[in-house]
Amino acid sequence: MRGVGERARWVAVAATALVTVACSVPVVAGLDEGDASQAVVALEQGGVGAEKERDPDKEGAFRVVVARDDASAALTVLAEEGLPPRQAPGVLEALGRGSMVPSRLAEQARLVTGTSDELERSLRGLDGVLSARVHLGVPTQDPLALDEQAPPATASVLIRHRGATPPMAPGDVQRLISGAVPGLHADQVTVVMLPAPPRARPSERQLARVGPLTVTRSSLLGVRALIGIAVLVNAALLACVLALWARLRRAESTLAESRSPEPERPVRRAA
């Protein structure tokens, strides 16, 4: 029975080592669910299997994990796709960071910063947009200079998109930006669209399905080997349990026989 326990212990150690070898690593963390899903889609389109899960270090956030061998390729794909997006504060967040006695100029600067960040969020939400930057030039009107006319407000927009066709017409971008900034005319908005170069997908990084798992074809053989080892480990554990159960049954049977009373022998009478 002691030998069976030793074998079970070594099998458990082997199973723990197997799990350690096959573990995944996070490549991005602290994301909201939408950004995490976008990163997973981009990675799988780039030939890297990825999964979205809850971030244990930040409540309500998510992280993206990949196989340890795919971490370098995953970081490359995310950098090319501009993911995760830059965390830009909105209008309320920008205004909330002011001092106790803010100046009028500082308040306007924070309002402009928050407005540009909100516009960037709206543009990044379009399908096909990889990154978007909005620069607003809103002059400050001096209340003491009544006769002086302030220069017109201007804006510059840089959009990096996927594919040859922009996801939004430049005229629509101009109307979107000018409608969010008081005093800004659409013809004062400069829009630059940059298509991202197509990224070749290496053939060795094509994805394959192994049951519920999505892996790259280059690691398909290793995953199958790990699954086979896991099956063998489970079979060995089951054999150890069955052997231990059989040995216990034999020990119980032997103990029961030793405790049973011996039958009395008949006494022979002399003739």
PDB file of C-alpha atoms in Angstrom:
ATOM      1  CA  MET A   1       0.000   0.000   0.000  1.00  0.00           C
ATOM      2  CA  ARG A   2       2.919   2.284   0.653  1.00  0.00           C
ATOM      3  CA  GLY A   3       4.272   1.665  -2.850  1.00  0.00           C
ATOM      4  CA  VAL A   4       0.928   2.622  -4.373  1.00  0.00           C
ATOM      5  CA  GLY A   5       0.947   5.890  -2.408  1.00  0.00           C
ATOM      6  CA  GLU A   6       4.448   6.684  -3.643  1.00  0.00           C
ATOM      7  CA  ARG A   7       3.427   6.084  -7.251  1.00  0.00           C
ATOM      8  CA  ALA A   8       0.349   8.283  -6.847  1.00  0.00           C
ATOM      9  CA  ARG A   9       2.496  11.048  -5.386  1.00  0.00           C
ATOM     10  CA  TRP A  10       4.919  10.965  -8.309  1.00  0.00           C
ATOM     11  CA  VAL A  11       2.037  10.933 -10.776  1.00  0.00           C
ATOM     12  CA  ALA A  12       0.597  14.043  -9.096  1.00  0.00           C
ATOM     13  CA  VAL A  13       3.985  15.754  -9.347  1.00  0.00           C
ATOM     14  CA  ALA A  14       4.132  14.913 -13.052  1.00  0.00           C
ATOM     15  CA  ALA A  15       0.633  16.323 -13.578  1.00  0.00           C
ATOM     16  CA  THR A  16       1.607  19.561 -11.814  1.00  0.00           C
ATOM     17  CA  ALA A  17       4.678  19.891 -14.029  1.00  0.00           C
ATOM     18  CA  LEU A  18       2.511  19.322 -17.086  1.00  0.00           C
ATOM     19  CA  VAL A  19       0.152  22.126 -16.098  1.00  0.00           C
ATOM     20  CA  THR A  20       3.090  24.442 -15.442  1.00  0.00           C
ATOM     21  CA  VAL A  21       4.583  23.794 -18.876  1.00  0.00           C
ATOM     22  CA  ALA A  22       1.273  24.286 -20.687  1.00  0.00           C
ATOM     23  CA  CYS A  23       0.247  27.534 -18.934  1.00  0.00           C
ATOM     24  CA  SER A  24      -0.551  30.766 -20.732  1.00  0.00           C
ATOM     25  CA  VAL A  25       0.798  34.261 -20.154  1.00  0.00           C
ATOM     26  CA  PRO A  26      -1.043  37.616 -20.286  1.00  0.00           C
ATOM     27  CA  VAL A  27       0.055  40.080 -22.969  1.00  0.00           C
ATOM     28  CA  VAL A  28      -2.276  42.979 -22.053  1.00  0.00           C
ATOM     29  CA  ALA A  29      -4.212  43.596 -18.856  1.00  0.00           C
ATOM     30  CA  GLY A  30      -6.437  46.169 -17.204  1.00  0.00           C
ATOM     31  CA  LEU A  31      -8.706  46.568 -20.255  1.00  0.00           C
ATOM     32  CA  ASP A  32     -12.437  47.025 -20.480  1.00  0.00           C
ATOM     33  CA  GLU A  33     -14.369  44.221 -22.134  1.00  0.00           C
ATOM     34  CA  GLY A  34     -14.648  45.966 -25.514  1.00  0.00           C
ATOM     35  CA  ASP A  35     -10.909  46.621 -25.832  1.00  0.00           C
ATOM     36  CA  ALA A  36     -10.112  43.084 -24.704  1.00  0.00           C
ATOM     37  CA  SER A  37     -12.471  41.612 -27.300  1.00  0.00           C
ATOM     38  CA  GLN A  38     -10.939  43.820 -29.987  1.00  0.00           C
ATOM     39  CA  ALA A  39      -7.464  42.600 -29.039  1.00  0.00           C
ATOM     40  CA  VAL A  40      -8.572  38.948 -29.185  1.00  0.00           C
ATOM     41  CA  VAL A  41     -10.077  39.436 -32.663  1.00  0.00           C
ATOM     42  CA  ALA A  42      -6.923  41.168 -33.913  1.00  0.00           C
ATOM     43  CA  LEU A  43      -4.687  38.413 -32.542  1.00  0.00           C
ATOM     44  CA  GLU A  44      -6.729  35.605 -34.064  1.00  0.00           C
ATOM     45  CA  GLN A  45      -6.782  37.419 -37.406  1.00  0.00           C
ATOM     46  CA  GLY A  46      -3.008  37.662 -37.093  1.00  0.00           C
ATOM     47  CA  GLY A  47      -2.683  33.927 -36.525  1.00  0.00           C
ATOM     48  CA  VAL A  48      -2.225  33.972 -32.737  1.00  0.00           C
ATOM     49  CA  GLY A  49      -4.654  32.066 -30.534  1.00  0.00           C
ATOM     50  CA  ALA A  50      -5.859  34.239 -27.642  1.00  0.00           C
ATOM     51  CA  GLU A  51      -8.414  34.126 -24.853  1.00  0.00           C
ATOM     52  CA  LYS A  52     -10.146  36.877 -22.852  1.00  0.00           C
ATOM     53  CA  GLU A  53     -10.490  36.446 -19.094  1.00  0.00           C
ATOM     54  CA  ARG A  54     -11.092  38.463 -15.951  1.00  0.00           C
ATOM     55  CA  ASP A  55      -8.101  40.411 -14.655  1.00  0.00           C
ATOM     56  CA  PRO A  56      -7.433  39.240 -11.087  1.00  0.00           C
ATOM     57  CA  ASP A  57      -5.425  42.375 -10.307  1.00  0.00           C
ATOM     58  CA  LYS A  58      -8.128  44.913 -11.250  1.00  0.00           C
ATOM     59  CA  GLU A  59     -11.795  44.620 -10.452  1.00  0.00           C
ATOM     60  CA  GLY A  60     -14.093  44.829 -13.461  1.00  0.00           C
ATOM     61  CA  ALA A  61     -11.201  44.680 -15.942  1.00  0.00           C
ATOM     62  CA  PHE A  62     -10.140  42.019 -18.420  1.00  0.00           C
ATOM     63  CA  ARG A  63      -6.869  40.685 -19.747  1.00  0.00           C
ATOM     64  CA  VAL A  64      -5.809  38.775 -22.861  1.00  0.00           C
ATOM     65  CA  VAL A  65      -3.718  35.617 -22.512  1.00  0.00           C
ATOM     66  CA  VAL A  66      -1.845  33.614 -25.140  1.00  0.00           C
ATOM     67  CA  ALA A  67       0.376  30.559 -25.126  1.00  0.00           C
ATOM     68  CA  ARG A  68       3.833  31.212 -23.728  1.00  0.00           C
ATOM     69  CA  ASP A  69       5.500  30.493 -27.070  1.00  0.00           C
ATOM     70  CA  ASP A  70       3.182  32.967 -28.863  1.00  0.00           C
ATOM     71  CA  ALA A  71       3.794  35.935 -26.538  1.00  0.00           C
ATOM     72  CA  SER A  72       6.367  37.609 -28.791  1.00  0.00           C
ATOM     73  CA  ALA A  73       4.214  37.242 -31.897  1.00  0.00           C
ATOM     74  CA  ALA A  74       1.168  38.524 -29.985  1.00  0.00           C
ATOM     75  CA  LEU A  75       2.965  41.693 -28.899  1.00  0.00           C
ATOM     76  CA  THR A  76       4.051  42.304 -32.498  1.00  0.00           C
ATOM     77  CA  VAL A  77       0.481  41.957 -33.783  1.00  0.00           C
ATOM     78  CA  LEU A  78      -0.888  44.275 -31.098  1.00  0.00           C
ATOM     79  CA  ALA A  79       1.741  46.921 -31.879  1.00  0.00           C
ATOM     80  CA  GLU A  80       0.918  46.791 -35.585  1.00  0.00           C
ATOM     81  CA  GLU A  81      -2.803  47.115 -34.854  1.00  0.00           C
ATOM     82  CA  GLY A  82      -2.313  49.973 -32.381  1.00  0.00           C
ATOM     83  CA  LEU A  83      -3.832  47.988 -29.533  1.00  0.00           C
ATOM     84  CA  PRO A  84      -4.753  48.496 -26.814  1.00  0.00           C
ATOM     85  CA  PRO A  85      -5.947  52.043 -27.582  1.00  0.00           C
ATOM     86  CA  ARG A  86      -4.592  54.982 -25.666  1.00  0.00           C
ATOM     87  CA  GLN A  87      -6.588  55.585 -22.510  1.00  0.00           C
ATOM     88  CA  ALA A  88      -7.726  59.172 -23.026  1.00  0.00           C
ATOM     89  CA  PRO A  89      -9.845  60.950 -20.381  1.00  0.00           C
ATOM     90  CA  GLY A  90     -13.185  62.406 -21.384  1.00  0.00           C
ATOM     91  CA  VAL A  91     -14.560  65.876 -20.704  1.00  0.00           C
ATOM     92  CA  LEU A  92     -15.730  65.080 -17.175  1.00  0.00           C
ATOM     93  CA  GLU A  93     -12.434  63.401 -16.249  1.00  0.00           C
ATOM     94  CA  ALA A  94     -10.422  66.297 -17.670  1.00  0.00           C
ATOM     95  CA  LEU A  95     -12.452  68.917 -15.826  1.00  0.00           C
ATOM     96  CA  GLY A  96     -12.283  66.931 -12.610  1.00  0.00           C
ATOM     97  CA  ARG A  97      -8.486  67.183 -12.468  1.00  0.00           C
ATOM     98  CA  GLY A  98      -8.469  70.951 -12.016  1.00  0.00           C
ATOM     99  CA  SER A  99      -7.115  72.847  -9.053  1.00  0.00           C
ATOM    100  CA  MET A 100      -9.261  74.297  -6.295  1.00  0.00           C
ATOM    101  CA  VAL A 101      -9.179  77.776  -7.853  1.00  0.00           C
ATOM    102  CA  PRO A 102      -8.698  77.178 -11.575  1.00  0.00           C
ATOM    103  CA  SER A 103      -8.057  79.992 -13.992  1.00  0.00           C
ATOM    104  CA  ARG A 104     -10.280  80.615 -16.994  1.00  0.00           C
ATOM    105  CA  LEU A 105      -7.444  79.680 -19.357  1.00  0.00           C
ATOM    106  CA  ALA A 106      -6.769  76.391 -17.517  1.00  0.00           C
ATOM    107  CA  GLU A 107     -10.465  75.488 -17.546  1.00  0.00           C
ATOM    108  CA  GLN A 108     -10.702  76.071 -21.283  1.00  0.00           C
ATOM    109  CA  ALA A 109      -7.552  74.018 -21.914  1.00  0.00           C
ATOM    110  CA  ARG A 110      -8.994  71.105 -19.943  1.00  0.00           C
ATOM    111  CA  LEU A 111     -12.308  71.409 -21.783  1.00  0.00           C
ATOM    112  CA  VAL A 112     -10.548  71.324 -25.160  1.00  0.00           C
ATOM    113  CA  THR A 113      -8.463  68.323 -24.073  1.00  0.00           C
ATOM    114  CA  GLY A 114     -11.515  66.422 -22.894  1.00  0.00           C
ATOM    115  CA  THR A 115     -13.433  67.227 -26.095  1.00  0.00           C
ATOM    116  CA  SER A 116     -10.605  66.007 -28.331  1.00  0.00           C
ATOM    117  CA  ASP A 117     -10.347  62.795 -26.301  1.00  0.00           C
ATOM    118  CA  GLU A 118     -14.073  62.159 -26.629  1.00  0.00           C
ATOM    119  CA  LEU A 119     -13.847  62.667 -30.390  1.00  0.00           C
ATOM    120  CA  GLU A 120     -10.937  60.217 -30.570  1.00  0.00           C
ATOM    121  CA  ARG A 121     -13.038  57.626 -28.755  1.00  0.00           C
ATOM    122  CA  SER A 122     -15.869  58.111 -31.240  1.00  0.00           C
ATOM    123  CA  LEU A 123     -13.554  57.704 -34.224  1.00  0.00           C
ATOM    124  CA  ARG A 124     -11.836  54.620 -32.777  1.00  0.00           C
ATOM    125  CA  GLY A 125     -15.241  53.029 -32.358  1.00  0.00           C
ATOM    126  CA  LEU A 126     -15.676  52.866 -36.151  1.00  0.00           C
ATOM    127  CA  ASP A 127     -15.065  49.497 -37.729  1.00  0.00           C
ATOM    128  CA  GLY A 128     -11.689  49.498 -39.479  1.00  0.00           C
ATOM    129  CA  VAL A 129     -10.123  52.402 -37.548  1.00  0.00           C
ATOM    130  CA  LEU A 130      -6.839  51.393 -35.938  1.00  0.00           C
ATOM    131  CA  SER A 131      -5.992  54.715 -34.291  1.00  0.00           C
ATOM    132  CA  ALA A 132      -7.258  58.290 -34.298  1.00  0.00           C
ATOM    133  CA  ARG A 133      -5.811  61.562 -33.053  1.00  0.00           C
ATOM    134  CA  VAL A 134      -7.692  64.856 -32.862  1.00  0.00           C
ATOM    135  CA  HIS A 135      -5.888  68.159 -32.306  1.00  0.00           C
ATOM    136  CA  LEU A 136      -8.081  71.175 -31.577  1.00  0.00           C
ATOM    137  CA  GLY A 137      -6.886  74.729 -31.854  1.00  0.00           C
ATOM    138  CA  VAL A 138      -9.451  76.839 -30.020  1.00  0.00           C
ATOM    139  CA  PRO A 139      -8.187  80.376 -29.282  1.00  0.00           C
ATOM    140  CA  THR A 140      -8.996  82.086 -26.010  1.00  0.00           C
ATOM    141  CA  GLN A 141     -11.014  85.289 -26.251  1.00  0.00           C
ATOM    142  CA  ASP A 142      -9.614  88.064 -24.063  1.00  0.00           C
ATOM    143  CA  PRO A 143     -12.607  89.699 -22.311  1.00  0.00           C
ATOM    144  CA  LEU A 144     -10.696  93.000 -22.070  1.00  0.00           C
ATOM    145  CA  ALA A 145      -9.922  93.198 -25.805  1.00  0.00           C
ATOM    146  CA  LEU A 146     -13.416  94.034 -27.026  1.00  0.00           C
ATOM    147  CA  ASP A 147     -12.350  95.346 -30.432  1.00  0.00           C
ATOM    148  CA  GLU A 148      -9.888  92.563 -31.142  1.00  0.00           C
ATOM    149  CA  GLN A 149     -11.245  89.684 -33.204  1.00  0.00           C
ATOM    150  CA  ALA A 150     -10.117  86.218 -32.117  1.00  0.00           C
ATOM    151  CA  PRO A 151      -8.578  83.962 -34.776  1.00  0.00           C
ATOM    152  CA  PRO A 152     -10.855  81.166 -36.037  1.00  0.00           C
ATOM    153  CA  ALA A 153     -10.808  77.779 -34.421  1.00  0.00           C
ATOM    154  CA  THR A 154      -9.063  74.989 -36.313  1.00  0.00           C
ATOM    155  CA  ALA A 155      -8.714  71.235 -35.998  1.00  0.00           C
ATOM    156  CA  SER A 156      -6.509  68.491 -37.405  1.00  0.00           C
ATOM    157  CA  VAL A 157      -7.514  64.839 -37.515  1.00  0.00           C
ATOM    158  CA  LEU A 158      -5.227  61.887 -38.213  1.00  0.00           C
ATOM    159  CA  ILE A 159      -6.883  58.518 -38.785  1.00  0.00           C
ATOM    160  CA  ARG A 160      -5.016  55.274 -39.395  1.00  0.00           C
ATOM    161  CA  HIS A 161      -7.349  52.685 -40.839  1.00  0.00           C
ATOM    162  CA  ARG A 162      -7.310  49.131 -42.125  1.00  0.00           C
ATOM    163  CA  GLY A 163      -7.727  48.520 -45.853  1.00  0.00           C
ATOM    164  CA  ALA A 164      -7.536  50.834 -48.847  1.00  0.00           C
ATOM    165  CA  THR A 165     -10.986  52.421 -48.369  1.00  0.00           C
ATOM    166  CA  PRO A 166     -11.432  54.789 -45.388  1.00  0.00           C
ATOM    167  CA  PRO A 167     -14.157  53.695 -42.979  1.00  0.00           C
ATOM    168  CA  MET A 168     -15.580  57.239 -43.011  1.00  0.00           C
ATOM    169  CA  ALA A 169     -15.577  59.948 -45.653  1.00  0.00           C
ATOM    170  CA  PRO A 170     -13.419  63.008 -44.877  1.00  0.00           C
ATOM    171  CA  GLY A 171     -16.464  65.270 -45.179  1.00  0.00           C
ATOM    172  CA  ASP A 172     -18.277  63.254 -42.510  1.00  0.00           C
ATOM    173  CA  VAL A 173     -15.261  63.526 -40.222  1.00  0.00           C
ATOM    174  CA  GLN A 174     -15.218  67.311 -40.735  1.00  0.00           C
ATOM    175  CA  ARG A 175     -18.889  67.591 -39.812  1.00  0.00           C
ATOM    176  CA  LEU A 176     -18.392  65.400 -36.758  1.00  0.00           C
ATOM    177  CA  ILE A 177     -15.507  67.485 -35.435  1.00  0.00           C
ATOM    178  CA  SER A 178     -17.035  70.878 -36.225  1.00  0.00           C
ATOM    179  CA  GLY A 179     -20.328  69.901 -34.600  1.00  0.00           C
ATOM    180  CA  ALA A 180     -18.577  69.154 -31.306  1.00  0.00           C
ATOM    181  CA  VAL A 181     -16.614  72.419 -31.076  1.00  0.00           C
ATOM    182  CA  PRO A 182     -18.493  75.742 -30.885  1.00  0.00           C
ATOM    183  CA  GLY A 183     -17.330  78.244 -33.509  1.00  0.00           C
ATOM    184  CA  LEU A 184     -15.463  75.650 -35.579  1.00  0.00           C
ATOM    185  CA  HIS A 185     -16.441  75.482 -39.250  1.00  0.00           C
ATOM    186  CA  ALA A 186     -16.155  72.280 -41.239  1.00  0.00           C
ATOM    187  CA  ASP A 187     -13.786  73.864 -43.775  1.00  0.00           C
ATOM    188  CA  GLN A 188     -11.339  74.611 -40.930  1.00  0.00           C
ATOM    189  CA  VAL A 189     -10.936  70.888 -40.155  1.00  0.00           C
ATOM    190  CA  THR A 190      -8.030  69.121 -41.835  1.00  0.00           C
ATOM    191  CA  VAL A 191      -8.443  65.363 -42.171  1.00  0.00           C
ATOM    192  CA  VAL A 192      -5.586  62.999 -43.012  1.00  0.00           C
ATOM    193  CA  MET A 193      -6.358  59.345 -43.709  1.00  0.00           C
ATOM    194  CA  LEU A 194      -3.498  56.832 -43.612  1.00  0.00           C
ATOM    195  CA  PRO A 195      -4.150  53.233 -44.692  1.00  0.00           C
ATOM    196  CA  ALA A 196      -2.150  50.696 -42.743  1.00  0.00           C
ATOM    197  CA  PRO A 197       0.041  48.472 -44.940  1.00  0.00           C
ATOM    198  CA  PRO A 198      -1.381  44.970 -45.334  1.00  0.00           C
ATOM    199  CA  ARG A 199       0.322  42.549 -43.035  1.00  0.00           C
ATOM    200  CA  ALA A 200       1.216  39.192 -44.524  1.00  0.00           C
ATOM    201  CA  ARG A 201       0.011  36.291 -42.461  1.00  0.00           C
ATOM    202  CA  PRO A 202       2.739  33.641 -42.204  1.00  0.00           C
ATOM    203  CA  SER A 203       1.543  30.215 -43.206  1.00  0.00           C
ATOM    204  CA  GLU A 204       3.106  28.567 -40.180  1.00  0.00           C
ATOM    205  CA  ARG A 205       0.907  30.671 -37.877  1.00  0.00           C
ATOM    206  CA  GLN A 206      -2.424  29.485 -39.284  1.00  0.00           C
ATOM    207  CA  LEU A 207      -4.876  28.575 -36.563  1.00  0.00           C
ATOM    208  CA  ALA A 208      -6.239  25.109 -35.881  1.00  0.00           C
ATOM    209  CA  ARG A 209      -8.890  23.783 -33.524  1.00  0.00           C
ATOM    210  CA  VAL A 210      -8.201  21.050 -30.982  1.00  0.00           C
ATOM    211  CA  GLY A 211     -11.547  20.467 -29.355  1.00  0.00           C
ATOM    212  CA  PRO A 212     -12.525  23.728 -27.611  1.00  0.00           C
ATOM    213  CA  LEU A 213      -8.982  25.142 -27.943  1.00  0.00           C
ATOM    214  CA  THR A 214      -7.648  27.436 -30.694  1.00  0.00           C
ATOM    215  CA  VAL A 215      -3.911  27.022 -31.321  1.00  0.00           C
ATOM    216  CA  THR A 216      -1.441  27.765 -34.067  1.00  0.00           C
ATOM    217  CA  ARG A 217      -0.524  25.010 -36.476  1.00  0.00           C
ATOM    218  CA  SER A 218       3.120  25.269 -35.459  1.00  0.00           C
ATOM    219  CA  SER A 219       2.191  24.304 -31.885  1.00  0.00           C
ATOM    220  CA  LEU A 220      -0.464  21.759 -32.862  1.00  0.00           C
ATOM    221  CA  LEU A 221       1.872  18.773 -32.403  1.00  0.00           C
ATOM    222  CA  GLY A 222       2.966  19.956 -28.968  1.00  0.00           C
ATOM    223  CA  VAL A 223      -0.629  20.486 -27.825  1.00  0.00           C
ATOM    224  CA  ARG A 224      -1.611  17.025 -28.986  1.00  0.00           C
ATOM    225  CA  ALA A 225       1.380  15.579 -27.133  1.00  0.00           C
ATOM    226  CA  LEU A 226       0.364  17.405 -23.966  1.00  0.00           C
ATOM    227  CA  ILE A 227      -3.195  16.099 -24.292  1.00  0.00           C
ATOM    228  CA  GLY A 228      -1.844  12.579 -24.746  1.00  0.00           C
ATOM    229  CA  ILE A 229       0.365  12.915 -21.676  1.00  0.00           C
ATOM    230  CA  ALA A 230      -2.609  14.226 -19.692  1.00  0.00           C
ATOM    231  CA  VAL A 231      -4.660  11.181 -20.734  1.00  0.00           C
ATOM    232  CA  LEU A 232      -1.825   8.853 -19.680  1.00  0.00           C
ATOM    233  CA  VAL A 233      -1.499  10.627 -16.333  1.00  0.00           C
ATOM    234  CA  ASN A 234      -5.230  10.268 -15.688  1.00  0.00           C
ATOM    235  CA  ALA A 235      -5.079   6.597 -16.659  1.00  0.00           C
ATOM    236  CA  ALA A 236      -2.143   6.050 -14.284  1.00  0.00           C
ATOM    237  CA  LEU A 237      -4.002   7.760 -11.455  1.00  0.00           C
ATOM    238  CA  LEU A 238      -7.066   5.607 -12.107  1.00  0.00           C
ATOM    239  CA  ALA A 239      -4.907   2.439 -12.109  1.00  0.00           C
ATOM    240  CA  CYS A 240      -3.350   3.453  -8.798  1.00  0.00           C
ATOM    241  CA  VAL A 241      -6.770   4.039  -7.261  1.00  0.00           C
ATOM    242  CA  LEU A 242      -8.055   0.673  -8.497  1.00  0.00           C
ATOM    243  CA  ALA A 243      -4.937  -1.125  -7.209  1.00  0.00           C
ATOM    244  CA  LEU A 244      -5.303   0.527  -3.820  1.00  0.00           C
ATOM    245  CA  TRP A 245      -8.997  -0.398  -3.691  1.00  0.00           C
ATOM    246  CA  ALA A 246      -8.234  -4.049  -4.561  1.00  0.00           C
ATOM    247  CA  ARG A 247      -5.510  -4.228  -1.919  1.00  0.00           C
ATOM    248  CA  LEU A 248      -7.833  -2.783   0.710  1.00  0.00           C
ATOM    249  CA  ARG A 249     -10.516  -5.318  -0.207  1.00  0.00           C
ATOM    250  CA  ARG A 250      -8.031  -8.186   0.179  1.00  0.00           C
ATOM    251  CA  ALA A 251      -6.858  -6.835   3.521  1.00  0.00           C
ATOM    252  CA  GLU A 252     -10.442  -6.578   4.779  1.00  0.00           C
ATOM    253  CA  SER A 253     -11.165 -10.150   3.637  1.00  0.00           C
ATOM    254  CA  THR A 254      -8.045 -11.504   5.372  1.00  0.00           C
ATOM    255  CA  LEU A 255      -8.908  -9.648   8.571  1.00  0.00           C
ATOM    256  CA  ALA A 256     -12.436 -10.982   8.552  1.00  0.00           C
ATOM    257  CA  GLU A 257     -11.212 -14.581   8.122  1.00  0.00           C
ATOM    258  CA  SER A 258      -8.728 -14.249  10.983  1.00  0.00           C
ATOM    259  CA  ARG A 259     -11.444 -13.051  13.359  1.00  0.00           C
ATOM    260  CA  SER A 260     -13.974 -15.803  12.541  1.00  0.00           C
ATOM    261  CA  PRO A 261     -14.033 -18.701  15.246  1.00  0.00           C
ATOM    262  CA  GLU A 262     -12.726 -22.097  14.225  1.00  0.00           C
ATOM    263  CA  PRO A 263     -15.359 -24.910  14.078  1.00  0.00           C
ATOM    264  CA  GLU A 264     -15.251 -27.471  16.979  1.00  0.00           C
ATOM    265  CA  ARG A 265     -13.911 -30.912  16.099  1.00  0.00           C
ATOM    266  CA  PRO A 266     -16.112 -33.951  17.098  1.00  0.00           C
ATOM    267  CA  VAL A 267     -14.753 -36.108  19.959  1.00  0.00           C
ATOM    268  CA  ARG A 268     -14.372 -39.789  19.145  1.00  0.00           C
ATOM    269  CA  ARG A 269     -15.530 -42.308  21.805  1.00  0.00           C
ATOM    270  CA  ALA A 270     -13.592 -45.461  22.482  1.00  0.00           C
ATOM    271  CA  ALA A 271     -15.318 -48.683  21.400  1.00  0.00           C
TER     272      ALA A 271
END
